[in-house]
Coordinates of C-alpha atoms and ligand atoms in Angstrom, one line a residue:
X234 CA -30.5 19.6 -43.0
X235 CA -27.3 18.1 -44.1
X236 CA -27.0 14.1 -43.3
X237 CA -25.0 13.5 -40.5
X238 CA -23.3 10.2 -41.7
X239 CA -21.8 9.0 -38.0
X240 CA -21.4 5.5 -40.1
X241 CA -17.9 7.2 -40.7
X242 CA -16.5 7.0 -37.0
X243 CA -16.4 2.7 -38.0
X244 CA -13.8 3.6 -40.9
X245 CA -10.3 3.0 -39.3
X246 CA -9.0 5.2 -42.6
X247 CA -11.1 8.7 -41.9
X248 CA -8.9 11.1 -40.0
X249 CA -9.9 12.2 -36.9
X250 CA -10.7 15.7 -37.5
X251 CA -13.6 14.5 -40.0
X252 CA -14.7 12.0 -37.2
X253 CA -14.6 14.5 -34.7
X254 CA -16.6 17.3 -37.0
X255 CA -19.8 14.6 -37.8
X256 CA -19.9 13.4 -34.2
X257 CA -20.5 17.4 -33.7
X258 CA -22.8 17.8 -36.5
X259 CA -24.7 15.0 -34.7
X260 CA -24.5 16.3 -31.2
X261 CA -26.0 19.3 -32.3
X262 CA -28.8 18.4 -34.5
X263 CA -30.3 16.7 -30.9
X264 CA -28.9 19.6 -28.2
X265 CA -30.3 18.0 -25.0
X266 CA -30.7 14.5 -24.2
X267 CA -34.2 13.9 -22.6
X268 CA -36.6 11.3 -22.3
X269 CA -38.2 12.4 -25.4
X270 CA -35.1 11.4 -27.6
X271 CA -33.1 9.0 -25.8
X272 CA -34.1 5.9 -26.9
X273 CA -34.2 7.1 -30.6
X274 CA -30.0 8.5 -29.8
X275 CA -29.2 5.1 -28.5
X276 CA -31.2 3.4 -31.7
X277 CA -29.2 5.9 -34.0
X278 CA -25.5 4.9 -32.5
X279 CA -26.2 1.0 -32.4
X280 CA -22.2 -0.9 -32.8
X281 CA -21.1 2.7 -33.6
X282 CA -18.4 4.3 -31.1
X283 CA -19.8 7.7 -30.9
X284 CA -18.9 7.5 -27.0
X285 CA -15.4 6.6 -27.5
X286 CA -15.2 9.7 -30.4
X287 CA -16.8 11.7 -28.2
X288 CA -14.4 11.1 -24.9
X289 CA -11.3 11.5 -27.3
X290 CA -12.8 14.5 -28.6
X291 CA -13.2 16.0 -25.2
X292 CA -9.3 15.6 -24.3
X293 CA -8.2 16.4 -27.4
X294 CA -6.5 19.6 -26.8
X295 CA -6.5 20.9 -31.0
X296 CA -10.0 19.9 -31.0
X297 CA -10.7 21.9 -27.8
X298 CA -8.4 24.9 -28.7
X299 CA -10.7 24.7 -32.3
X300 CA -14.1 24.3 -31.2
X301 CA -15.9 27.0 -29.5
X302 CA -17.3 26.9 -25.3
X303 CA -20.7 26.6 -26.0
X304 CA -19.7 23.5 -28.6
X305 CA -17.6 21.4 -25.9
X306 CA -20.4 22.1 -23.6
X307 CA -23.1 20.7 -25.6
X308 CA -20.7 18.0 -26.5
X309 CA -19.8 17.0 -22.7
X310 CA -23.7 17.7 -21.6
X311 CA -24.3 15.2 -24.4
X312 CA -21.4 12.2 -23.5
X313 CA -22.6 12.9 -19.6
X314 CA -26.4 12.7 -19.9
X315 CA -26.1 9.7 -22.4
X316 CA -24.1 7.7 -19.7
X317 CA -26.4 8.5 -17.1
X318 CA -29.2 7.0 -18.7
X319 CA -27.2 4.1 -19.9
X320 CA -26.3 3.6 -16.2
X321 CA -30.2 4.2 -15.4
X322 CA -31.3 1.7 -17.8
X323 CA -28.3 -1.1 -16.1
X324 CA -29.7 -0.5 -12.8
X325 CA -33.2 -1.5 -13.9
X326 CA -32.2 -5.0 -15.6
X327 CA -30.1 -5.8 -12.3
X328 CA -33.2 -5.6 -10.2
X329 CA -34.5 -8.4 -12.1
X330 CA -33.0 -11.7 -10.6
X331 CA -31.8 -14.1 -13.0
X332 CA -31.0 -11.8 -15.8
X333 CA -27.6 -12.5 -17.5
X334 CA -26.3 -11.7 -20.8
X335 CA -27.6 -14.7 -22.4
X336 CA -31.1 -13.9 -22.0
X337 CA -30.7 -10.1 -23.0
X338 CA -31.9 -9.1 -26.9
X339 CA -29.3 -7.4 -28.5
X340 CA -30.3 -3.7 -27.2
X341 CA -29.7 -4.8 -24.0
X342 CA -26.7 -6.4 -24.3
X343 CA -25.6 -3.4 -26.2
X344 CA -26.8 -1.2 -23.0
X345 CA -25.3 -3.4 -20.8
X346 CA -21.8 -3.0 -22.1
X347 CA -21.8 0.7 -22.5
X348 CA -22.9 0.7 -19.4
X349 CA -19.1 -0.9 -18.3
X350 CA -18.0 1.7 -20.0
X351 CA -19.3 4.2 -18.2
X352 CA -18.3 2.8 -15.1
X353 CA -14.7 2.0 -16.1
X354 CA -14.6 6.0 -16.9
X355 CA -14.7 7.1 -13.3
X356 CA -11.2 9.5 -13.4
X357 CA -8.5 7.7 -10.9
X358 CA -7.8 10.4 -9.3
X359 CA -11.0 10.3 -7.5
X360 CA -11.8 8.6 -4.3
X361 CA -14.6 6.0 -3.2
X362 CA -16.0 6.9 0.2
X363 CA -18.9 4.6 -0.5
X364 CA -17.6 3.1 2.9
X365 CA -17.8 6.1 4.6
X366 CA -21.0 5.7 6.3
X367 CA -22.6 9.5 7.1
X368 CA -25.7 9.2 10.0
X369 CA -28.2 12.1 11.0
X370 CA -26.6 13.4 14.2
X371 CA -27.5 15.5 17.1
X372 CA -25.1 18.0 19.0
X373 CA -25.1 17.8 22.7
X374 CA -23.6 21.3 24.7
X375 CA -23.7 22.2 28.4
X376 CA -22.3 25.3 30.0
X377 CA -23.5 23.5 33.5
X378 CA -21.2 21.5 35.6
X379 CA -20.6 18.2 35.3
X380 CA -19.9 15.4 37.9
X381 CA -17.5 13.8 37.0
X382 CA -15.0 11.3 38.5
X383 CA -10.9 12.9 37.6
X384 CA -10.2 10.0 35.3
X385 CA -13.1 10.7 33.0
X386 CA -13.1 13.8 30.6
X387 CA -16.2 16.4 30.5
X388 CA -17.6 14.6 27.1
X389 CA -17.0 11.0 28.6
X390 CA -19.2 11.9 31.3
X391 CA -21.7 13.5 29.3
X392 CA -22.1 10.3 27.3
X393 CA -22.5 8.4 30.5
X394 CA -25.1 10.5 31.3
X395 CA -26.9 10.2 28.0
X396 CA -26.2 6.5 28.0
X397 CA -28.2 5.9 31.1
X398 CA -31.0 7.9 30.5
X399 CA -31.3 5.4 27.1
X400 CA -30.8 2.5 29.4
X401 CA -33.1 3.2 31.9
X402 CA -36.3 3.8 29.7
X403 CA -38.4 1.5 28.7
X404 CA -39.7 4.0 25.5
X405 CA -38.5 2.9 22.2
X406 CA -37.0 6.4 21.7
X407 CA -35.0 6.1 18.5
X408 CA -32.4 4.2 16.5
X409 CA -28.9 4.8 17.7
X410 CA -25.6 4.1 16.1
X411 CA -23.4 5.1 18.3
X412 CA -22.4 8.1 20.7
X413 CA -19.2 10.1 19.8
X414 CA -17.2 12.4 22.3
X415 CA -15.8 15.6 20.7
X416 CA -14.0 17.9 22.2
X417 CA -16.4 19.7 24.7
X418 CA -19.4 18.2 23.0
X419 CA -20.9 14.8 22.3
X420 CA -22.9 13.9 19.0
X421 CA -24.9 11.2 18.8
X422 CA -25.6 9.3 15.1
X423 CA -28.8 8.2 14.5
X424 CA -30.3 5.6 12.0
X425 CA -32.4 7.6 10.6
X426 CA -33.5 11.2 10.1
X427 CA -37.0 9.9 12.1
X428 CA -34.9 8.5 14.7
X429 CA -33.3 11.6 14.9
X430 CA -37.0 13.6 15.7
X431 CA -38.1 11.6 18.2
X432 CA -34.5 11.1 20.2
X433 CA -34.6 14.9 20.0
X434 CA -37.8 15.1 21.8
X435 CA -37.3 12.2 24.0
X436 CA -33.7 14.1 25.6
X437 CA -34.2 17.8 25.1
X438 CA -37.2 17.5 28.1
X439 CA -34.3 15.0 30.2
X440 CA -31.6 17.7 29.7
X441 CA -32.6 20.8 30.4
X442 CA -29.4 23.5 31.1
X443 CA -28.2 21.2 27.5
X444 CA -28.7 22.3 24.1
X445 CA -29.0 20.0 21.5
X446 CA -28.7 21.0 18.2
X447 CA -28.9 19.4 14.7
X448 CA -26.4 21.0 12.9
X449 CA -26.7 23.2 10.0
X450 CA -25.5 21.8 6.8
X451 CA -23.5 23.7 4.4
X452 CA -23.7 23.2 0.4
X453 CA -20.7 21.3 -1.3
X454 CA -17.4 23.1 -2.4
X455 CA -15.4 22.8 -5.8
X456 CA -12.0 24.4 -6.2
X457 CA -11.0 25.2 -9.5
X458 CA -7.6 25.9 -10.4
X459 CA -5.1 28.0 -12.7
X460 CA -8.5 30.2 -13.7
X461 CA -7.0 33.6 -15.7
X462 CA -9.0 36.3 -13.9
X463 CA -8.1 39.4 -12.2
X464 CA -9.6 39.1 -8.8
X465 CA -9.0 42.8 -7.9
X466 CA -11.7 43.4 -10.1
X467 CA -15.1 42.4 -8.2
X468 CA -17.0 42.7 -11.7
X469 CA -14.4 40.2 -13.3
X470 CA -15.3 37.6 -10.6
X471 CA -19.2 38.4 -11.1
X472 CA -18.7 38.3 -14.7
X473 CA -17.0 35.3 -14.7
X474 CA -18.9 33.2 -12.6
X475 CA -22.6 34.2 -14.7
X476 CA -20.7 33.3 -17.6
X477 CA -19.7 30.3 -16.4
X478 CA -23.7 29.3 -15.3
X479 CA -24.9 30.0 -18.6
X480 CA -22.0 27.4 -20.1
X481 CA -21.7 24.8 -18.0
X482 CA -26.0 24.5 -18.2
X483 CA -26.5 24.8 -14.7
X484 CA -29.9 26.3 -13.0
X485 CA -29.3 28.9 -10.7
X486 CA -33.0 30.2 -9.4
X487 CA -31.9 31.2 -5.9
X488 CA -28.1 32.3 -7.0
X489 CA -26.9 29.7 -4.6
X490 CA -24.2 29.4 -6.7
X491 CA -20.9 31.5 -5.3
X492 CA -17.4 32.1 -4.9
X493 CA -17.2 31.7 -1.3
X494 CA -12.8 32.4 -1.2
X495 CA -9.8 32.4 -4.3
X496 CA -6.3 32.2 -3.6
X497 CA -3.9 34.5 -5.9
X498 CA -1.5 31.7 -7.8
X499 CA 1.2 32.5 -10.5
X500 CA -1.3 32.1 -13.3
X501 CA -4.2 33.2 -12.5
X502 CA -6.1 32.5 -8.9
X503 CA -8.0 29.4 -7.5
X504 CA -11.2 29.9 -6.0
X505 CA -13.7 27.8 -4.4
X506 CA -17.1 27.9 -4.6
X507 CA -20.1 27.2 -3.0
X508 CA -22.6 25.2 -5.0
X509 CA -26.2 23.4 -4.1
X510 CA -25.6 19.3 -4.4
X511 CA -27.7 18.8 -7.9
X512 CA -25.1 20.6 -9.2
X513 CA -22.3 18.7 -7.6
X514 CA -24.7 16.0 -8.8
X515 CA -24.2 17.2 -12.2
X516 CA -20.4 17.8 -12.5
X517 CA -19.7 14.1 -11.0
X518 CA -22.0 13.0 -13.7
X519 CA -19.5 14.7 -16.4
X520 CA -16.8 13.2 -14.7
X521 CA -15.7 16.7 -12.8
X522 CA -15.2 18.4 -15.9
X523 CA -16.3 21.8 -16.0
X524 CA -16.2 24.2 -18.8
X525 CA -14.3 27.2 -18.6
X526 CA -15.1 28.4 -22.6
X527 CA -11.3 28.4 -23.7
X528 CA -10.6 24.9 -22.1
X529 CA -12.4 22.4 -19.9
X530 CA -10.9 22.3 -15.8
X531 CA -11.3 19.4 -13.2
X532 CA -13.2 20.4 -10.3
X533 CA -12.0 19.1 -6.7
X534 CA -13.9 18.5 -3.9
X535 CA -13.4 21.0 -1.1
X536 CA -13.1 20.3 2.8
X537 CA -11.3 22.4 5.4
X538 CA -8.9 19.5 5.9
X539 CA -5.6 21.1 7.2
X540 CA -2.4 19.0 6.5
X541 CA 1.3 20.3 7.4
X542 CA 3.6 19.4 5.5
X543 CA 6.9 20.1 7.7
X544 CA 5.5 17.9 10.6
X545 CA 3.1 15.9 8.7
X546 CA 0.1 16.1 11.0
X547 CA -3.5 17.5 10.6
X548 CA -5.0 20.3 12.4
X549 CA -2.8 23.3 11.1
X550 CA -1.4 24.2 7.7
X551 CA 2.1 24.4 6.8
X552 CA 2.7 28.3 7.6
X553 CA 1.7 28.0 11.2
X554 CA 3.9 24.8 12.5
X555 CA 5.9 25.0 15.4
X556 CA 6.9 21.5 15.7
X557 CA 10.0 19.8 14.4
X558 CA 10.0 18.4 10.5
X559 CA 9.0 14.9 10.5
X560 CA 9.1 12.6 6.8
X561 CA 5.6 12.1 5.7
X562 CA 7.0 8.4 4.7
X563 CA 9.2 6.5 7.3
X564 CA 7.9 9.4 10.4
X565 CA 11.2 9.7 11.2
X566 CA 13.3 13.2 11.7
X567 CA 16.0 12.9 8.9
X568 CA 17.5 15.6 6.0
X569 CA 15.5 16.0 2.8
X570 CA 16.3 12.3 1.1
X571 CA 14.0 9.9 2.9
X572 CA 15.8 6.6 2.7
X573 CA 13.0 4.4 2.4
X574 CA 10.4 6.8 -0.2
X575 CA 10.9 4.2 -2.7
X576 CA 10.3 1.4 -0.8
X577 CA 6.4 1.5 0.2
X578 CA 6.6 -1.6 2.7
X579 CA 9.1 0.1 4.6
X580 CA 6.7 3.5 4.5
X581 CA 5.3 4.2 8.2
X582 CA 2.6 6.9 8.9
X583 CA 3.3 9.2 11.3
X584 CA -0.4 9.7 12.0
X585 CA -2.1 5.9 12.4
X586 CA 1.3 4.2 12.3
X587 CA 0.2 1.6 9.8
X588 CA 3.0 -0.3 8.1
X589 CA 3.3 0.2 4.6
X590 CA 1.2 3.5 5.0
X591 CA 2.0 7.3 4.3
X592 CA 1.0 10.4 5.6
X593 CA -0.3 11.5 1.5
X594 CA -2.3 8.3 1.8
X595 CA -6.0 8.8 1.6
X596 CA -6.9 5.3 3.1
X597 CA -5.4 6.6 6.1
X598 CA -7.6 5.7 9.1
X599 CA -6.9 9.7 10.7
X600 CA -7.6 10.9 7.1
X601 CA -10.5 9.3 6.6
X602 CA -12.0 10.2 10.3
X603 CA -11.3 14.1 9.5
X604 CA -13.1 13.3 5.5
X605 CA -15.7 11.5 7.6
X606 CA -16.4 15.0 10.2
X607 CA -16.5 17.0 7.1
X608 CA -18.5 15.0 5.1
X609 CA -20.9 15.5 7.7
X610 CA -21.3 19.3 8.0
X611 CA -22.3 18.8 3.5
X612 CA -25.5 18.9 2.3
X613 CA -24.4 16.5 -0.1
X614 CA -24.3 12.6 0.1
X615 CA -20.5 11.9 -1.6
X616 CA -20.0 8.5 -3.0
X617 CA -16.8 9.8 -4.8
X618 CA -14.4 12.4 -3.9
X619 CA -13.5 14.3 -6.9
X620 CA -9.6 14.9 -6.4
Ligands
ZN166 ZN1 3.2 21.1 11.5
ZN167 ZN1 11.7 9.3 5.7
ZN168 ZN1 -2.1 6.7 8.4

């Protein structure tokens, strides 16, 4: 085998293009990064910046039009799985109290700054929900009548029902977080998936003409966009999507991998699909990039969140208002201009009413609470939201 000399990626006069074909060469001559050749990968790219090569190389367009799919996959597998273990490896000196840079041998340190790297590569666009606390809930229904006094709606007494029940035994039956009124139902979060069992079994025998449900969890949804198929063509769509399996290295024993809906667009369609949360897993861990052969797409997290934009409120899409146009930035009714867009102190959202907030703003308290409801029918605990 030829020598892959990566030494050259440190010479400020080598063009790119030669840069770009050694750090291919190298990629290749290891395929998969595994716990068998890790460590010897990270020994062989010591003070050389294969990653930063590597990240150019991956949004350089000449280099992508170039190089063929199954190339820029084995190149992104490579970049992704190399972080991960980097990031691995951080998480392992930070348990250790005490440690600082100082008392690291130079392998660490080395780890330890590639590891900031990684983290610094997180793609802006996408949003942290670590905040966003998801609990184990139960669903509480009832057909039956309730008593109710006329100032209280049907959930608010159903919670007060629940809530004395809780109150008046003296059985440890569960960690609660807090009871939430829907809209004709109640949920209540627990602290923990064994909480959940046994406040399940403590109610269900207290409630009888109830129902109490966990509810079912659906697997995550990606959208990709702008894909050139012809989706009158059920075998394109098939085609397409085991194509895209086999490239993007993604196990698929129980084809729970599907296009669940596409929308027709000007070039091409955008289609959601369904996928089971270690692949999720997977594309956040190559920074939502996904490879399409020809080019590599972002994905985008998915959730049936509907936003108008005429009257700038959630619930129904655009097509289907019948309220008057409201601006997304001040909330007032005016003609197209918006006075204040430019200024953001002056922005007031229509939905919370916050000060200095827009409706398009994702820290938006309402935004957040419909993420939150969504977030809790996945089968997938989000940390980012790929947008
Ligand atoms: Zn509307
Ligand atoms: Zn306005
Ligand atoms: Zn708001």
């Amino acid at each position: 085998m030829a020598a892959t000399n990566i030494n050259i990626l440190k010479n400020l006069n080598v063009p790119d293009k030669d840069k770009f074909s050694a750090v291919l060469t190298f990629v290749k001559s290891f395929g998969e990064v595994d716990a068998s050749n890790k460590s010897s990968i990270l020994t062989r790219i010591r003070g050389i910046p294969l990653l930063d090569t590597l990240d150019r190389m991956l949004t350089d367009e000449q280099w992508l039009d170039e190089t063929s799919g199954e190339d820029i996959g084995t190149c992104s597998r490579f970049l992704h799985d190399i972080k991960t273990y980097l990031i691995e490896e951080e998480n392992i000196l930070l348990d250790r109290p005490g440690t600082s840079m100082d008392g690291m041998s130079n392998n660490q340190q080395r780890r330890n700054t590639c590891q900031q790297y990684a983290k610094m590569t997180v793609p802006n666009t996408w949003i942290n929900v670590e905040n966003i606390q998801i609990w184990p809930l139960i669903i509480l229904k009832t057909s039956a009548p309730i008593k109710r006094p006329l100032n209280k709606t049907k959930p608010q007494a159903m919670r007060s029902i629940v809530e004395k029940i809780l109150e008046d035994t003296a059985v440890d039956a569960g960690g609660i977080i807090e009871i939430e009124e829907g809209h004709s139902s109640i949920k209540i979060k627990c602290d923990s998936i064994a909480s959940r069992t046994r406040i399940l079994r403590f109610l269900t025998p207290k409630l009888p003409r109830w129902t109490l449900t966990i509810p079912p969890l659906r697997d995550p949804l990606i959208m990709i966009k702008n894909v050139s198929i012809d989706p009158s063509k059920e075998l394109a769509l098939n085609n397409w999507l085991a194509k895209l399996i086999a490239r993007n290295g993604w196990q698929n024993p129980d084809n729970k991998i599907r296009i669940t809906y596409w929308f027709k667009k000007p070039n091409g369609i955008d289609l959601l699909l369904s996928i089971p949360p270690v692949i999720r897993e997977k594309i956040e861990r190559r920074n939502g990039s996904i490879n399409l052969g020809y080019r590599l797409a972002q994905a985008i997290d998915y959730f049936d969140i509907k936003f108008c934009t005429t009257c700038c409120s959630y619930g129904h899409s655009t097509t289907k208002c019948a309220l008057i146009s409201k601006c997304g930035y001040c909330s007032e009714v005016h003609g197209k201009t918006c006075p204040v867009k430019n200024d953001p102190t002056r922005h007031r959202c229509p939905n919370c009413f916050k000060q200095g907030e827009n409706a398009f703003d994702k820290k938006c308290q309402v935004y957040q609470t419909k993420l939150r409801h969504e977030m809790e029918k996945t089968n997938f605990n989000y940390k980012f939201i790929m947008a």
